[in-house]
PDB file of C-alpha atoms in Angstrom:
ATOM      1  CA  GLN A 205      -0.115  -0.053  -0.024  1.00  0.00           C
ATOM      2  CA  VAL A 206       0.893   3.718  -0.771  1.00  0.00           C
ATOM      3  CA  GLN A 207      -0.074   6.610   1.535  1.00  0.00           C
ATOM      4  CA  LEU A 208       0.081  10.026   0.387  1.00  0.00           C
ATOM      5  CA  VAL A 209      -0.243  12.709   3.150  1.00  0.00           C
ATOM      6  CA  GLU A 210      -0.782  16.601   1.706  1.00  0.00           C
ATOM      7  CA  SER A 211      -0.176  19.689   4.101  1.00  0.00           C
ATOM      8  CA  GLY A 212       0.352  23.444   3.843  1.00  0.00           C
ATOM      9  CA  GLY A 213      -3.136  24.477   2.627  1.00  0.00           C
ATOM     10  CA  GLY A 214      -5.146  27.549   4.297  1.00  0.00           C
ATOM     11  CA  LEU A 215      -6.230  30.921   4.168  1.00  0.00           C
ATOM     12  CA  VAL A 216      -4.329  33.604   2.490  1.00  0.00           C
ATOM     13  CA  GLN A 217      -4.791  37.188   1.595  1.00  0.00           C
ATOM     14  CA  ALA A 218      -4.198  38.004  -2.020  1.00  0.00           C
ATOM     15  CA  GLY A 219      -0.783  38.496  -2.987  1.00  0.00           C
ATOM     16  CA  GLY A 220       0.384  36.111  -0.319  1.00  0.00           C
ATOM     17  CA  SER A 221       2.270  32.701  -0.610  1.00  0.00           C
ATOM     18  CA  LEU A 222       1.582  29.092   0.672  1.00  0.00           C
ATOM     19  CA  ARG A 223       3.691  26.213  -0.037  1.00  0.00           C
ATOM     20  CA  LEU A 224       2.024  22.739  -0.294  1.00  0.00           C
ATOM     21  CA  SER A 225       3.644  19.293   0.489  1.00  0.00           C
ATOM     22  CA  CYS A 226       2.776  15.870  -0.600  1.00  0.00           C
ATOM     23  CA  ALA A 227       4.673  13.104   1.346  1.00  0.00           C
ATOM     24  CA  ALA A 228       4.442   9.451  -0.134  1.00  0.00           C
ATOM     25  CA  SER A 229       5.290   6.306   1.914  1.00  0.00           C
ATOM     26  CA  GLY A 230       4.640   2.475   1.942  1.00  0.00           C
ATOM     27  CA  SER A 231       5.601   0.191  -0.290  1.00  0.00           C
ATOM     28  CA  ILE A 232       7.758   2.335  -2.838  1.00  0.00           C
ATOM     29  CA  PHE A 233      10.008   1.039  -5.441  1.00  0.00           C
ATOM     30  CA  SER A 234      10.491   4.626  -7.310  1.00  0.00           C
ATOM     31  CA  ILE A 235       8.099   7.619  -8.404  1.00  0.00           C
ATOM     32  CA  GLY A 236       7.589   8.821 -11.585  1.00  0.00           C
ATOM     33  CA  THR A 237       5.744  11.962 -12.463  1.00  0.00           C
ATOM     34  CA  MET A 238       4.387  13.964  -9.652  1.00  0.00           C
ATOM     35  CA  GLY A 239       1.471  16.340 -10.269  1.00  0.00           C
ATOM     36  CA  TRP A 240      -0.569  18.957  -8.227  1.00  0.00           C
ATOM     37  CA  TYR A 241      -4.299  19.544  -9.425  1.00  0.00           C
ATOM     38  CA  ARG A 242      -6.994  21.330  -8.302  1.00  0.00           C
ATOM     39  CA  GLN A 243     -10.873  21.644  -8.052  1.00  0.00           C
ATOM     40  CA  PRO A 244     -12.402  25.137  -7.681  1.00  0.00           C
ATOM     41  CA  PRO A 245     -15.821  25.448  -6.000  1.00  0.00           C
ATOM     42  CA  GLY A 246     -18.388  24.152  -8.642  1.00  0.00           C
ATOM     43  CA  LYS A 247     -15.776  23.367 -11.435  1.00  0.00           C
ATOM     44  CA  GLN A 248     -13.915  20.137 -12.356  1.00  0.00           C
ATOM     45  CA  ARG A 249     -10.468  19.108 -11.407  1.00  0.00           C
ATOM     46  CA  GLU A 250      -7.746  20.593 -13.377  1.00  0.00           C
ATOM     47  CA  VAL A 251      -4.057  20.260 -13.624  1.00  0.00           C
ATOM     48  CA  VAL A 252      -1.841  22.979 -11.859  1.00  0.00           C
ATOM     49  CA  ALA A 253       1.709  21.391 -12.341  1.00  0.00           C
ATOM     50  CA  THR A 254       3.794  18.309 -13.062  1.00  0.00           C
ATOM     51  CA  ILE A 255       7.142  17.258 -12.682  1.00  0.00           C
ATOM     52  CA  THR A 256       8.666  14.303 -14.343  1.00  0.00           C
ATOM     53  CA  SER A 257      11.264  12.067 -12.694  1.00  0.00           C
ATOM     54  CA  GLY A 258      14.088  13.995 -14.513  1.00  0.00           C
ATOM     55  CA  GLY A 259      12.958  17.194 -13.221  1.00  0.00           C
ATOM     56  CA  SER A 260      11.114  18.423 -16.347  1.00  0.00           C
ATOM     57  CA  THR A 261       8.475  20.775 -15.493  1.00  0.00           C
ATOM     58  CA  ASP A 262       4.959  21.829 -16.901  1.00  0.00           C
ATOM     59  CA  TYR A 263       2.336  24.409 -15.843  1.00  0.00           C
ATOM     60  CA  ALA A 264      -1.028  25.540 -16.688  1.00  0.00           C
ATOM     61  CA  ASP A 265      -0.954  29.110 -18.182  1.00  0.00           C
ATOM     62  CA  SER A 266      -2.939  30.510 -15.078  1.00  0.00           C
ATOM     63  CA  VAL A 267      -0.161  29.938 -12.670  1.00  0.00           C
ATOM     64  CA  LYS A 268       3.185  30.163 -14.985  1.00  0.00           C
ATOM     65  CA  GLY A 269       5.356  32.639 -13.220  1.00  0.00           C
ATOM     66  CA  ARG A 270       3.827  32.269  -9.795  1.00  0.00           C
ATOM     67  CA  PHE A 271       4.041  28.729  -8.818  1.00  0.00           C
ATOM     68  CA  THR A 272       6.823  26.485  -8.637  1.00  0.00           C
ATOM     69  CA  ILE A 273       6.556  22.603  -8.398  1.00  0.00           C
ATOM     70  CA  SER A 274       9.705  20.697  -7.001  1.00  0.00           C
ATOM     71  CA  ARG A 275      10.173  17.240  -5.738  1.00  0.00           C
ATOM     72  CA  ASP A 276      12.851  15.803  -3.224  1.00  0.00           C
ATOM     73  CA  ASN A 277      13.245  12.162  -4.126  1.00  0.00           C
ATOM     74  CA  ALA A 278      15.061  11.092  -1.045  1.00  0.00           C
ATOM     75  CA  LYS A 279      11.906  12.055   1.081  1.00  0.00           C
ATOM     76  CA  ASN A 280       9.282  10.875  -1.662  1.00  0.00           C
ATOM     77  CA  THR A 281       7.967  14.154  -1.548  1.00  0.00           C
ATOM     78  CA  ALA A 282       6.412  16.589  -4.093  1.00  0.00           C
ATOM     79  CA  TYR A 283       6.020  20.546  -3.582  1.00  0.00           C
ATOM     80  CA  LEU A 284       4.212  23.268  -4.682  1.00  0.00           C
ATOM     81  CA  GLN A 285       5.190  26.952  -4.087  1.00  0.00           C
ATOM     82  CA  MET A 286       2.349  29.277  -4.744  1.00  0.00           C
ATOM     83  CA  ASN A 287       3.327  32.861  -4.768  1.00  0.00           C
ATOM     84  CA  SER A 288       1.244  36.089  -5.850  1.00  0.00           C
ATOM     85  CA  LEU A 289      -1.918  33.984  -4.853  1.00  0.00           C
ATOM     86  CA  LYS A 290      -5.354  35.392  -6.548  1.00  0.00           C
ATOM     87  CA  PRO A 291      -8.649  34.750  -5.366  1.00  0.00           C
ATOM     88  CA  GLU A 292      -9.373  32.754  -8.640  1.00  0.00           C
ATOM     89  CA  ASP A 293      -6.557  30.109  -7.049  1.00  0.00           C
ATOM     90  CA  THR A 294      -8.932  29.198  -4.372  1.00  0.00           C
ATOM     91  CA  ALA A 295      -9.684  25.645  -4.659  1.00  0.00           C
ATOM     92  CA  VAL A 296      -9.174  22.057  -3.189  1.00  0.00           C
ATOM     93  CA  TYR A 297      -5.729  21.120  -4.348  1.00  0.00           C
ATOM     94  CA  TYR A 298      -4.603  17.418  -4.805  1.00  0.00           C
ATOM     95  CA  CYS A 299      -1.198  15.946  -5.274  1.00  0.00           C
ATOM     96  CA  ASN A 300      -0.994  12.800  -7.677  1.00  0.00           C
ATOM     97  CA  LEU A 301       1.846  10.378  -7.975  1.00  0.00           C
ATOM     98  CA  ASN A 302       2.846   7.829 -10.196  1.00  0.00           C
ATOM     99  CA  VAL A 303       4.035   5.267  -8.072  1.00  0.00           C
ATOM    100  CA  ALA A 304       6.059   2.034  -8.803  1.00  0.00           C
ATOM    101  CA  ARG A 305       5.531  -0.794  -6.310  1.00  0.00           C
ATOM    102  CA  ASN A 306       7.887  -3.119  -7.959  1.00  0.00           C
ATOM    103  CA  LEU A 307       9.244  -3.386 -11.402  1.00  0.00           C
ATOM    104  CA  ARG A 308       6.035  -4.736 -12.963  1.00  0.00           C
ATOM    105  CA  ARG A 309       3.261  -2.459 -11.468  1.00  0.00           C
ATOM    106  CA  ARG A 310       3.094   1.222 -11.587  1.00  0.00           C
ATOM    107  CA  ASP A 311      -0.216   3.106 -10.331  1.00  0.00           C
ATOM    108  CA  ASP A 312      -1.470   6.738  -9.878  1.00  0.00           C
ATOM    109  CA  TYR A 313      -2.247   7.738  -6.402  1.00  0.00           C
ATOM    110  CA  TRP A 314      -3.943  10.727  -4.923  1.00  0.00           C
ATOM    111  CA  GLY A 315      -3.610  12.801  -2.039  1.00  0.00           C
ATOM    112  CA  GLN A 316      -6.714  13.477   0.596  1.00  0.00           C
ATOM    113  CA  GLY A 317      -6.790  17.233  -0.581  1.00  0.00           C
ATOM    114  CA  THR A 318      -6.052  20.391   1.071  1.00  0.00           C
ATOM    115  CA  GLN A 319      -7.966  23.506   0.872  1.00  0.00           C
ATOM    116  CA  VAL A 320      -6.300  26.942  -0.104  1.00  0.00           C
ATOM    117  CA  THR A 321      -8.396  30.056   0.384  1.00  0.00           C
ATOM    118  CA  VAL A 322      -7.482  33.185  -1.148  1.00  0.00           C
ATOM    119  CA  SER A 323      -9.331  36.309  -0.053  1.00  0.00           C
ATOM    120  CA  SER A 324      -9.527  39.555  -1.937  1.00  0.00           C
TER     121      SER A 324
END
């Protein structure tokens, strides 16, 4: 089994910053792509940022230049640094990790979600 634990969400004023973390534990052989997604109120879940095992990153246009995704492979942890937050960034944020439990099996796992609320 693999467990993901997210932390770092909260309430912040517009222009502020937050850092989200997503730590994986359990039966882990390796972790491939790590990603952050968000689901604003009344809307569908959308991708925010991804980072491959090689460190290549990709961002949604709406967060480019403000958010930074990173990873610590030794700690099996993904991070999302969010700066210059806007009210439209308000959402539940989820991490997604592509985890190999052995050489033959790879699955996607989701975090429990963490609420980010940006006040104007």
